[in-house]
Coordinates of C-alpha atoms in Angstrom, one line a residue:
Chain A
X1 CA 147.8 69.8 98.8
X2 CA 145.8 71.9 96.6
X3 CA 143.2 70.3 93.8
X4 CA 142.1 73.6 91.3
X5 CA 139.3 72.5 88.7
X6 CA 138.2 75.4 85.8
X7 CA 134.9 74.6 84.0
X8 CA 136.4 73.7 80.3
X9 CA 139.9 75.0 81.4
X10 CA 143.1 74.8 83.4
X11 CA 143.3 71.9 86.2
X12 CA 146.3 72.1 88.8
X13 CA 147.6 69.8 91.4
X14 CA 150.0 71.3 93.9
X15 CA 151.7 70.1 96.5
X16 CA 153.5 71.9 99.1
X17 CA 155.5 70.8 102.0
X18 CA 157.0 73.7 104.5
X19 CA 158.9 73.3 107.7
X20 CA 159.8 75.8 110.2
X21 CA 162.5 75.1 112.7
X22 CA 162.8 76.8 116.2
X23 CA 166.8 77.2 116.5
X24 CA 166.0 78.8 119.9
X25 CA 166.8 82.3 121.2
X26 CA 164.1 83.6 118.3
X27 CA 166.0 82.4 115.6
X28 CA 163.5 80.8 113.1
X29 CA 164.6 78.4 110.2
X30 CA 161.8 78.1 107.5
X31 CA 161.7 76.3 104.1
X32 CA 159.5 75.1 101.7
X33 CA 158.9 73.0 98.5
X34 CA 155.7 73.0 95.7
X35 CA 155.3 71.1 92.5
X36 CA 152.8 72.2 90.3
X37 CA 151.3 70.3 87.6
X38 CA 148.7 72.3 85.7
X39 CA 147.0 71.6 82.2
X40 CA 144.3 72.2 80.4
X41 CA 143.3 74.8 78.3
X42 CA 143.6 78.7 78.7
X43 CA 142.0 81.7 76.5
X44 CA 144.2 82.7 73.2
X45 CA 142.9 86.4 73.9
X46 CA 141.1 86.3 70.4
X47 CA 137.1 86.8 69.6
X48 CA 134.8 83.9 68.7
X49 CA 133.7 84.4 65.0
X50 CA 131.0 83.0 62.7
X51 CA 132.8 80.7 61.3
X52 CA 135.9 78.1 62.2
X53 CA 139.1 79.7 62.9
X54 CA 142.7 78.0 62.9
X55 CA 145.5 79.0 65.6
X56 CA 149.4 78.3 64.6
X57 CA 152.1 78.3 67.2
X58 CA 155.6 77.3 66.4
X59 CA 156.9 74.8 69.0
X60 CA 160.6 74.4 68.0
X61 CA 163.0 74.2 64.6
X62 CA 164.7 71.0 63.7
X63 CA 168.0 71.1 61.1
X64 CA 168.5 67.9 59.6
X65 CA 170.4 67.1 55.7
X66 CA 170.3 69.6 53.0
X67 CA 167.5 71.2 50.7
X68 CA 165.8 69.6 47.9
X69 CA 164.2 72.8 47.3
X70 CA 160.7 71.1 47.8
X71 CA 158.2 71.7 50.8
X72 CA 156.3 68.7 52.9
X73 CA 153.7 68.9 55.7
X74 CA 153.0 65.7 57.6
X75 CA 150.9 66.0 60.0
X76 CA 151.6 64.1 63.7
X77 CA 149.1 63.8 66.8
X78 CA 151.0 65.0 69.7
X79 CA 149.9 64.4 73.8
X80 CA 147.5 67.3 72.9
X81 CA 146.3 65.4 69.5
X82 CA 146.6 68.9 67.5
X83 CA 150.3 69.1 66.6
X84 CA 151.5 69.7 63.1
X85 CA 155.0 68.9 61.2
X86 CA 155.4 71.7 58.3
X87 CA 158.2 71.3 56.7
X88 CA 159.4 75.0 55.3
X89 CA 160.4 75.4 52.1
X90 CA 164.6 76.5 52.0
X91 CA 166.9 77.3 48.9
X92 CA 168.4 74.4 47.2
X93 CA 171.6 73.2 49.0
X94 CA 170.9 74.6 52.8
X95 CA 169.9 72.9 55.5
X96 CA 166.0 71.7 55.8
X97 CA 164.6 74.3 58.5
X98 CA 161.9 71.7 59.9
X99 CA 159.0 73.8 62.4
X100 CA 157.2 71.9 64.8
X101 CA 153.8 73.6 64.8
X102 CA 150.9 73.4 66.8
X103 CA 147.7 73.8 65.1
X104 CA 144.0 74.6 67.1
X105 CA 141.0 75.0 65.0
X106 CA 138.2 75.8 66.7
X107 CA 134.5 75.5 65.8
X108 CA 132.4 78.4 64.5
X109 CA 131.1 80.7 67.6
X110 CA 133.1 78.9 70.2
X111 CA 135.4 80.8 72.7
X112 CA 139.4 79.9 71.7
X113 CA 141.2 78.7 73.9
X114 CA 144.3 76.8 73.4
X115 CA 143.6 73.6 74.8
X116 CA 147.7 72.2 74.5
X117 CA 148.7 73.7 77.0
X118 CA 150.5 71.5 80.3
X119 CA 153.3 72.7 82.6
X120 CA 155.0 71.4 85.8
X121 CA 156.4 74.6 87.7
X122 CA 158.4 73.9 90.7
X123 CA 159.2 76.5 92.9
X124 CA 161.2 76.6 96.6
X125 CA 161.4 78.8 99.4
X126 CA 163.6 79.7 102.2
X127 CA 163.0 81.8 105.5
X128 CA 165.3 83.2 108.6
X129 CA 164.4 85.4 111.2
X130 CA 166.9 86.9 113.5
X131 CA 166.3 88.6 116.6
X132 CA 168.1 92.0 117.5
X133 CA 166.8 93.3 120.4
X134 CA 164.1 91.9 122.5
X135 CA 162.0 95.1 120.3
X136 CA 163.8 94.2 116.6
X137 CA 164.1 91.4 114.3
X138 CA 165.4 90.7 111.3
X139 CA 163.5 88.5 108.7
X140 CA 165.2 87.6 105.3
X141 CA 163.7 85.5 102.6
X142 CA 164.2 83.8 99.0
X143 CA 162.5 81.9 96.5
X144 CA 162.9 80.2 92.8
X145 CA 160.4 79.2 91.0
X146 CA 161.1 77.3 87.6
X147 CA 159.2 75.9 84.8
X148 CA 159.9 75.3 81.2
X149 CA 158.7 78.4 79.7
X150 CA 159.7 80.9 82.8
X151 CA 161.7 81.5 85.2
X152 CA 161.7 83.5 88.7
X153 CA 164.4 84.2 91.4
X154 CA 163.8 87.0 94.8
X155 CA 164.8 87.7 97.5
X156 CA 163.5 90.1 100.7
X157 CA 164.3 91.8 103.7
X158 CA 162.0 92.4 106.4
X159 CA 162.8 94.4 109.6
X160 CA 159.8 94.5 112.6
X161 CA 160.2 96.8 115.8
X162 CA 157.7 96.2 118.7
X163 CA 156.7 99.4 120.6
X164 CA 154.6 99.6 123.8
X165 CA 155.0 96.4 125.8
X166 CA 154.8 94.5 122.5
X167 CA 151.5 95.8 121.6
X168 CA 152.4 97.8 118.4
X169 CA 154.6 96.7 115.7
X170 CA 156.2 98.8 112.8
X171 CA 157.8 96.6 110.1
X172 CA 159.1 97.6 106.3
X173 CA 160.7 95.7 103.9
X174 CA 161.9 95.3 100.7
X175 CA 161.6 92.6 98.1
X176 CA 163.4 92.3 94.6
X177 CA 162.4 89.8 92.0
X178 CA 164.0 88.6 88.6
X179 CA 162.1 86.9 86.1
X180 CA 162.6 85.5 82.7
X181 CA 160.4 84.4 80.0
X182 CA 161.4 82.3 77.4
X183 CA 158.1 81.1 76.0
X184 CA 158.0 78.0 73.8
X185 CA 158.2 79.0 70.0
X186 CA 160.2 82.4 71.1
X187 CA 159.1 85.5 72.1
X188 CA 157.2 87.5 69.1
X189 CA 157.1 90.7 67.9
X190 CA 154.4 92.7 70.1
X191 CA 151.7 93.8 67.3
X192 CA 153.0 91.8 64.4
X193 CA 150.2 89.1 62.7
X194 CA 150.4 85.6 65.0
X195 CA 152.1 83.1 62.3
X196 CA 153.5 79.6 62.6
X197 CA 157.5 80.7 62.3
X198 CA 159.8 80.5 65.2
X199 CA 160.4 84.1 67.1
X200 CA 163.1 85.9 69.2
X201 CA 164.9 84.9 72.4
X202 CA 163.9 84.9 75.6
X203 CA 162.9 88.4 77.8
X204 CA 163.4 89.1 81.1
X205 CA 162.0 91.5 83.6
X206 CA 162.5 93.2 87.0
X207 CA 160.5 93.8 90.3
X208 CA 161.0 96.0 93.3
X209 CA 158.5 95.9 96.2
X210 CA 158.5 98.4 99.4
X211 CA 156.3 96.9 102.5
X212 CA 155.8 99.6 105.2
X213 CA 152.8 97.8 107.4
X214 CA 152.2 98.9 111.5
X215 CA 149.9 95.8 113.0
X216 CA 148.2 96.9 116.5
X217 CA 146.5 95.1 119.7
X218 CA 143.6 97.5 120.1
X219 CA 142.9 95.5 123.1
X220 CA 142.7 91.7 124.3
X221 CA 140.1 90.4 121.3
X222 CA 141.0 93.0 118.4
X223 CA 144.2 92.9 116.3
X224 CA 144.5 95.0 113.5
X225 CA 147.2 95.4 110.7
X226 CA 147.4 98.2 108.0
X227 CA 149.6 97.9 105.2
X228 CA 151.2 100.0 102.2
X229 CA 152.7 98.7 99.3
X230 CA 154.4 99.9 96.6
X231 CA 156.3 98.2 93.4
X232 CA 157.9 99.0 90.6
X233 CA 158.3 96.8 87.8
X234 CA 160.4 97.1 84.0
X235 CA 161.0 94.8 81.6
X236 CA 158.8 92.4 79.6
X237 CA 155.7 92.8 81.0
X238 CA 154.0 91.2 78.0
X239 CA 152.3 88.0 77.4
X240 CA 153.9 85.9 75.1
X241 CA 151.4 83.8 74.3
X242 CA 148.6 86.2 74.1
X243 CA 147.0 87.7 70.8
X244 CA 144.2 90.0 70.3
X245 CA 142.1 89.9 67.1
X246 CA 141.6 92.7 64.3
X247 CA 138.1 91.8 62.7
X248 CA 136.2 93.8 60.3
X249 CA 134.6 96.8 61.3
X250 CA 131.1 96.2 60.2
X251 CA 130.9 92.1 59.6
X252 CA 133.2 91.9 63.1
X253 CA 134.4 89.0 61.5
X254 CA 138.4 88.3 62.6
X255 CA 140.8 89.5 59.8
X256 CA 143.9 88.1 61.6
X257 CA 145.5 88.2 65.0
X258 CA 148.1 90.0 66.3
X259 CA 150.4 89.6 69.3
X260 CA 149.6 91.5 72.4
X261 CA 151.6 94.6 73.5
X262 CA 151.7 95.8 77.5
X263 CA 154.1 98.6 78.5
X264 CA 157.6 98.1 79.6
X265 CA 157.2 99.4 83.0
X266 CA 154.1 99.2 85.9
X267 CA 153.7 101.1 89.3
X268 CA 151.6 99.4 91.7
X269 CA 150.4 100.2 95.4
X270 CA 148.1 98.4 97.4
X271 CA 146.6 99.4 101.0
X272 CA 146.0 96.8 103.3
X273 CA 144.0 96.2 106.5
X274 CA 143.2 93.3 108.2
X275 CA 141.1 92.8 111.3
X276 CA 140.9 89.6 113.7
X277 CA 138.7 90.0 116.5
X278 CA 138.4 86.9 119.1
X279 CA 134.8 86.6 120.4
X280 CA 133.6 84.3 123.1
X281 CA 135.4 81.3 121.0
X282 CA 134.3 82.1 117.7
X283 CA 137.3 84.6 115.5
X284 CA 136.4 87.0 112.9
X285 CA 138.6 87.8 110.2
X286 CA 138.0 90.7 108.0
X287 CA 140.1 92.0 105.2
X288 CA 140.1 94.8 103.1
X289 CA 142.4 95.5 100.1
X290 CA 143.0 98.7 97.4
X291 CA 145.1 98.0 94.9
X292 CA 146.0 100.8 91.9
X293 CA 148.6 101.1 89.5
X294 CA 149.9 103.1 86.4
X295 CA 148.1 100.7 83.9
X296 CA 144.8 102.0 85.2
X297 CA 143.9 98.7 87.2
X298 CA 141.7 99.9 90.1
X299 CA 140.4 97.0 92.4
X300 CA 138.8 96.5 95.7
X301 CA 139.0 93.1 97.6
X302 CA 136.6 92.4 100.7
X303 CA 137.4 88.9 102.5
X304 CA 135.8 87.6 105.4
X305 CA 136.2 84.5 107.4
X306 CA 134.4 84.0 110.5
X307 CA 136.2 80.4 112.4
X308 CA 133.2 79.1 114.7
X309 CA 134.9 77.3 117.2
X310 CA 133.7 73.5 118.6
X311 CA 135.6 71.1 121.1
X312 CA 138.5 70.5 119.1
X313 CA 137.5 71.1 115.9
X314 CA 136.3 74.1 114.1
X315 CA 134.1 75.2 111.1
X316 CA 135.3 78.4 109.0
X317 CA 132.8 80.1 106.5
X318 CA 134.8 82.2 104.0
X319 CA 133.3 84.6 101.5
X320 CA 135.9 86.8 99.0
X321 CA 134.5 89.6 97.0
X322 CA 137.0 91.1 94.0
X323 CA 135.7 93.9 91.9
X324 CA 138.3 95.7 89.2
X325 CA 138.5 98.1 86.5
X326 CA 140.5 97.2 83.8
X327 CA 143.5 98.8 82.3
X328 CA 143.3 101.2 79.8
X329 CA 145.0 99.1 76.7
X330 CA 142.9 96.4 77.1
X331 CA 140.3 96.0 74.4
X332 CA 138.0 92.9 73.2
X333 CA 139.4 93.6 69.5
X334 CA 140.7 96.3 67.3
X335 CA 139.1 97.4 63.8
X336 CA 140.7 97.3 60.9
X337 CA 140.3 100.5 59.8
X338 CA 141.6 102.4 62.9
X339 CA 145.7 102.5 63.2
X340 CA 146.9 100.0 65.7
X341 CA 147.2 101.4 69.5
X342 CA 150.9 101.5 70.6
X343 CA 149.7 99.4 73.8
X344 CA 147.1 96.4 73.4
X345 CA 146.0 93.2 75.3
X346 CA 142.4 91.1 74.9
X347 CA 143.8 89.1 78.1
X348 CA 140.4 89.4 80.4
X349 CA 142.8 89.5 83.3
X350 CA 143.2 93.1 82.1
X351 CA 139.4 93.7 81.8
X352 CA 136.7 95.0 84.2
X353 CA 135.1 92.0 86.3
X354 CA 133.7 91.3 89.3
X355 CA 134.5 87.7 91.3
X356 CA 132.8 86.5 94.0
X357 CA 134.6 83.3 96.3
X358 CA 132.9 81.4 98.9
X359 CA 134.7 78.7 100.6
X360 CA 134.2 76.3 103.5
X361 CA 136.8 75.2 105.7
X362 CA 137.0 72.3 108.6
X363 CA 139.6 71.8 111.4
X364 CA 140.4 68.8 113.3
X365 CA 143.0 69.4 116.1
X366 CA 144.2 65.6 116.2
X367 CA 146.3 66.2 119.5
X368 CA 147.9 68.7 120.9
X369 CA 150.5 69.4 118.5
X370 CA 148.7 68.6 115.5
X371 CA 145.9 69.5 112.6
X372 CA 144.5 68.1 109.4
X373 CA 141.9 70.9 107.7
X374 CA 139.7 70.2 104.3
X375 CA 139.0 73.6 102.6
X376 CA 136.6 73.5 99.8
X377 CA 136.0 77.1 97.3
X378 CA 134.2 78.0 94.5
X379 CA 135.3 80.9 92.5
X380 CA 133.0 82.9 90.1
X381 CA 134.5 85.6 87.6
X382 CA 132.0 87.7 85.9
X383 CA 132.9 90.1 83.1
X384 CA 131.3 92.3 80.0
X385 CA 129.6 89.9 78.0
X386 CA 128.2 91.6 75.5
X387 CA 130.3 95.0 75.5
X388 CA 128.5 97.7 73.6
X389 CA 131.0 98.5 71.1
X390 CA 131.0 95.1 69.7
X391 CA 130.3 94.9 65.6
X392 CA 128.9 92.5 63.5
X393 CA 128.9 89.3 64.5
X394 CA 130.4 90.2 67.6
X395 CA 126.9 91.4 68.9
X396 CA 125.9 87.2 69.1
X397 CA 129.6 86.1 70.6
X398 CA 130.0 86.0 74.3
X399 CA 133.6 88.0 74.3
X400 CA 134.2 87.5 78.7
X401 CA 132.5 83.8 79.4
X402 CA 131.9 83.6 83.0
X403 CA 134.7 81.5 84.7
X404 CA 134.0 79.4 87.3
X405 CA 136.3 77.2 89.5
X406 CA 136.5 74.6 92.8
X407 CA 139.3 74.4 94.6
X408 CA 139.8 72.0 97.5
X409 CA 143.1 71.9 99.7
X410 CA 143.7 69.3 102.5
X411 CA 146.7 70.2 105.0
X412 CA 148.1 68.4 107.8
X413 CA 150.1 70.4 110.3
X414 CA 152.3 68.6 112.8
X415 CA 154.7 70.0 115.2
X416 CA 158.2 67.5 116.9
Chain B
X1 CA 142.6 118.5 57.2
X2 CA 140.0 117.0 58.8
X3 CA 141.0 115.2 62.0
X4 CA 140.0 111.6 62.7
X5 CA 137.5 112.0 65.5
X6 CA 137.1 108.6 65.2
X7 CA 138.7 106.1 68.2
X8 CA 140.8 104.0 67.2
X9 CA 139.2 101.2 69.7
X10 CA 136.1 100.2 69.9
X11 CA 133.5 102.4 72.2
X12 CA 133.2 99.4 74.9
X13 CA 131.4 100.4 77.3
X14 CA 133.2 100.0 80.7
X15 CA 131.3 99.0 83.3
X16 CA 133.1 101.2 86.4
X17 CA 133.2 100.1 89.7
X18 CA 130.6 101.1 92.5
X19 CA 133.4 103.0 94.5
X20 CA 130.3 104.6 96.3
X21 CA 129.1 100.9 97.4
X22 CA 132.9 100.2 98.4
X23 CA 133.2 103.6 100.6
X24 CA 130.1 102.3 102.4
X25 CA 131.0 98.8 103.0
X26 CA 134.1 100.0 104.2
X27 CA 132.9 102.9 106.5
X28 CA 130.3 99.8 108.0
X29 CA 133.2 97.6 108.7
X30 CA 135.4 100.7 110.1
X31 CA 131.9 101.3 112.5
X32 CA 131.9 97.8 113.5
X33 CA 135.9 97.2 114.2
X34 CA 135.3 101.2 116.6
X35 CA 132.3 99.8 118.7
X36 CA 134.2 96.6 119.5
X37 CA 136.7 98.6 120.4
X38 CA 135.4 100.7 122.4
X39 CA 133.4 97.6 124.5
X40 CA 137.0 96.3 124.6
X41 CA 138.6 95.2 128.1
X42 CA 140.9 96.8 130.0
X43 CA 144.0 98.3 128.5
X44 CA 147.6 99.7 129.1
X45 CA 146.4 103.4 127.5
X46 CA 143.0 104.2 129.0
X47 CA 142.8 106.9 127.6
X48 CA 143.3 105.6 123.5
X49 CA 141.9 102.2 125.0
X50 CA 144.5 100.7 122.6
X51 CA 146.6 97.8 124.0
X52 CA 146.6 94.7 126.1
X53 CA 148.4 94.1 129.7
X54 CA 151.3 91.0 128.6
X55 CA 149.2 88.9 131.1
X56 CA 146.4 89.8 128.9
X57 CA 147.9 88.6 125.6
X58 CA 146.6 84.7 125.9
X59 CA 144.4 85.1 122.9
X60 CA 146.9 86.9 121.0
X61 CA 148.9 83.6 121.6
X62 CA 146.6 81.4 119.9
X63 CA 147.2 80.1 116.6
X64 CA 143.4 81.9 115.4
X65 CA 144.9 84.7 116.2
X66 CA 148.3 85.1 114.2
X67 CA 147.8 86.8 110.8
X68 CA 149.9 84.2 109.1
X69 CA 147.5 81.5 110.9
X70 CA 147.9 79.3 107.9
X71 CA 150.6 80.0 105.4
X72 CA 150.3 77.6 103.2
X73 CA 146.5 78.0 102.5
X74 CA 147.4 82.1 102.2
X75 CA 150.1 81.2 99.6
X76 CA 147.7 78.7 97.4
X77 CA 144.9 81.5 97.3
X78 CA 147.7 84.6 96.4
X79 CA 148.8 82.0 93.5
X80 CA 145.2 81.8 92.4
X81 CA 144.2 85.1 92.4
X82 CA 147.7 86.2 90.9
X83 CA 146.8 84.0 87.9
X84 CA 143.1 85.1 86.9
X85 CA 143.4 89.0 88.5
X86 CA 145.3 92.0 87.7
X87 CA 146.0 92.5 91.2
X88 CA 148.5 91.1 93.6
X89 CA 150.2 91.6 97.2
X90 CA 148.8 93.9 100.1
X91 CA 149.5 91.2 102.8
X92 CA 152.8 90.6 101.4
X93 CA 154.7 91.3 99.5
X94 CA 153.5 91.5 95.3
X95 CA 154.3 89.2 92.8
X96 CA 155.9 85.7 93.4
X97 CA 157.1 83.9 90.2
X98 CA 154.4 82.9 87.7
X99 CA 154.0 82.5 84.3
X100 CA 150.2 82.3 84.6
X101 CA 148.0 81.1 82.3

């Protein structure tokens, strides 16, 4: 069970249950359930201004009866107390078009963030490994994930061959993932002005990972595992819900907002090495990750965990270190007076940050076949405050607030 | 006519990563992982020193040990990071179904 707390933002509860059945001879069985429930509220991608500043998003259209020709608003409280009923004005004689709105004003020099936002993802997993030889095996896997607003289906094939006395093993695989994103209100026009009327239909998009990885016992302590990556994505890479705002190039105050625009297609690759050396009792576990792709993401990812073993129970310090360099369409804001960019995003997820995570994490081995474990982390995510380029009023707003989050997960492990 | 020298993005300043701070940290832990290594016990190539006898593989066997040690805690922090980073995979496979927010 995992418990994910943002300062201000999203909070998640997710549950997981897995089981892995031994169907003897090597065969493994594995499957696995989560249910997410996440809320809270999450950055629009737009600039803080001077003074309050009003967000529209259409939620859905409603046809009912015919056109008087005349236009109502009424406006409702919804779960998220900001919700809107406008009512749009239609020729005389055709149906009402009624748009279900959701309207966020936010106060003069806050961050915006969309604070109506609530989803309950539940995804699945399944798992099979075959043995071919004493030397091969075959491991094939699937998962769905669902939620209202997206959708995700892949499957994967894994093949691992031992080599000397089972001391080396050579494995590469390949995954393939389908997704499809069919975000509340529609999916807007990329670079168009964000506005309250209902958009297109939904998008999809497709993934192809390559795993080549060779893991080696250097000797009776040290294990060690190098991994290459590679994936190839196309389709609607874009955020639906994310805008980016074009503010007046000497006041910096926001003209209007448009929706963000990512390419249609991403190469990633990521090497991989993991370490796990077995002391007197005590295990160290060091990790170290490079990630680059096509959108000029570079990032580097140190882990460490070192497990300091007790009589039956054990105490694990971890510490996470996550340094990136953005990609080269994102951008705080655009100016008016320059022509838009082809490719644009404000989502800080894009940006250059650092984030630091340190964690703590106790075992209990309850018997012989069983273990409960408590895990607490705190994640820190520090960007460009105050990037130099920033105009106007722009020079007083904080454009990347910190982000800060505790996560705590509780597991019990049992084997029958 | 004139060209528009002028970007059309505002001159951010991008704060670039210390790859000279990440070559050193990794060449440290690349040290450290060599003279364990090398004070390893005995092994089936001498020679490489790389290996373990089977009857030498008891640590290997315990569940400390396993790189998938805990699953389920590697899958909640890959769902995590896939949501607030631009980066995903390396242990796995990338990606895994989110909408993220």
């Amino acid at each position: 069970m995992l418990f994910y707390q943002e300062s201000d933002r999203v909070q998640a509860i997710e549950p997981i249950l897995t089981m892995k059945y031994d169907l003897g001879d090597g065969q493994i069985l594995s499957g696995g359930v989560v249910v997410d429930s996440i809320s809270g509220a999450t950055p629009f991608g737009a600039v803080p201004s001077s003074s309050p500043q009003t967000f529209l998003r259409p939620i859905s259209t409603v046809t009912n009866g015919l056109s008087t020709g005349s236009s109502t608003t009424q406006t409702m409280t919804s779960a998220s107390g900001n919700s809107t009923v406008i009512t749009v004005p239609a020729p005389p004689g055709s149906p009402v078009a009624t748009t279900v709105v959701s309207s966020t004003t936010v106060g003069a020099n806050k961050f915006p963030l969309d604070q109506g936002f609530s989803d309950t993802p539940v995804a699945g997993n399944l798992g099979f490994t075959q043995p071919i030889t004493d030397r091969l095996k075959l491991a094939l896997g699937a998962t769905y994930s669902d939620e209202h607003d997206f959708r995700a289906i892949s499957g994967n094939v894994l093949l691992m061959q031992d080599f000397n006395s089972h001391n080396t093993t050579l494995s590469a695989g390949v995954n393939y993932e389908s997704d499809r994103s069919s975000p509340i209100g529609g999916v807007p026009t990329p670079l168009t002005v964000m506005n309250a009327e209902i958009k297109g239909a939904a998008r999809s998009r497709d993934e192809v990972n390559a795993l080549f990885g060779v893991t080696q016992v250097m000797n009776r302590r040290w294990l060690t595992a190098l991994n290459y990556s590679f994936g190839k994505s196309t389709g609607y890479e874009t955020d639906p819900y994310k805008i980016i705002s074009v503010v007046d190039s000497i006041t910096g105050v926001p003209i209007n907002q448009l929706y963000e625009n990512r390419p249609g297609s991403r190469q990633t690759n990521s090497i991989y090495w993991e370490n796990k050396v077995h002391l007197t009792a005590d295990v160290v576990d060091i990790r170290v990750r490079y990630f680059w792709d096509d959108w000029n993401v570079r990032s580097i990812t140190l882990e460490g965990k070192y497990r300091v073993q007790f009589d039956g129970w054990y105490l694990e310090p971890q510490a996470r270190w996550y340094k990136q360099d953005g990609a080269n369409f994102f951008h705080f804001f655009l100016t008016a007076t320059d022509p838009t960019p082809e490719f644009a995003s404000a989502d800080t997820r894009l940006a250059n940050f650092d984030a630091t995570t340190v964690g703590l994490k106790l075992g209990l081995k309850l018997d012989r076949l069983s273990e409960l474990n408590l895990r607490v982390g705190y994640y820190w995510q520090q960007g460009n405050n105050h990037p130099a380029g920033a105009v106007g009023q722009l020079q007083q707003q904080d454009l990347f607030p910190d982000l800060q989050a505790v996560s705590v997960i509780v597991g019990y492990s049992f084997a029958f | 006519m004139k060209s528009n020298s002028r970007r059309w993005w505002p001159s951010v300043t991008k704060r670039r990563c210390d790859w000279g701070l990440a070559v050193r940290v990794l060449g440290a832990t690349l040290s450290l992982l060599t003279v364990l290594a090398t004070t390893g016990c005995a092994t089936t190539h001498p020679k490489l020193n790389l290996g373990a006898k089977p009857w030498q593989h008891d640590l290997m066997a315990q569940t400390a040990m396993q790189l998938e040690a805990y699953p389920i805690e590697a899958g909640m922090d890959d769902h995590i990071y896939l949501s607030k980073e631009a980066s995903s995979g390396g242990r796995g496979f990338a990606g895994g179904g989110c909408g993220c927010n």
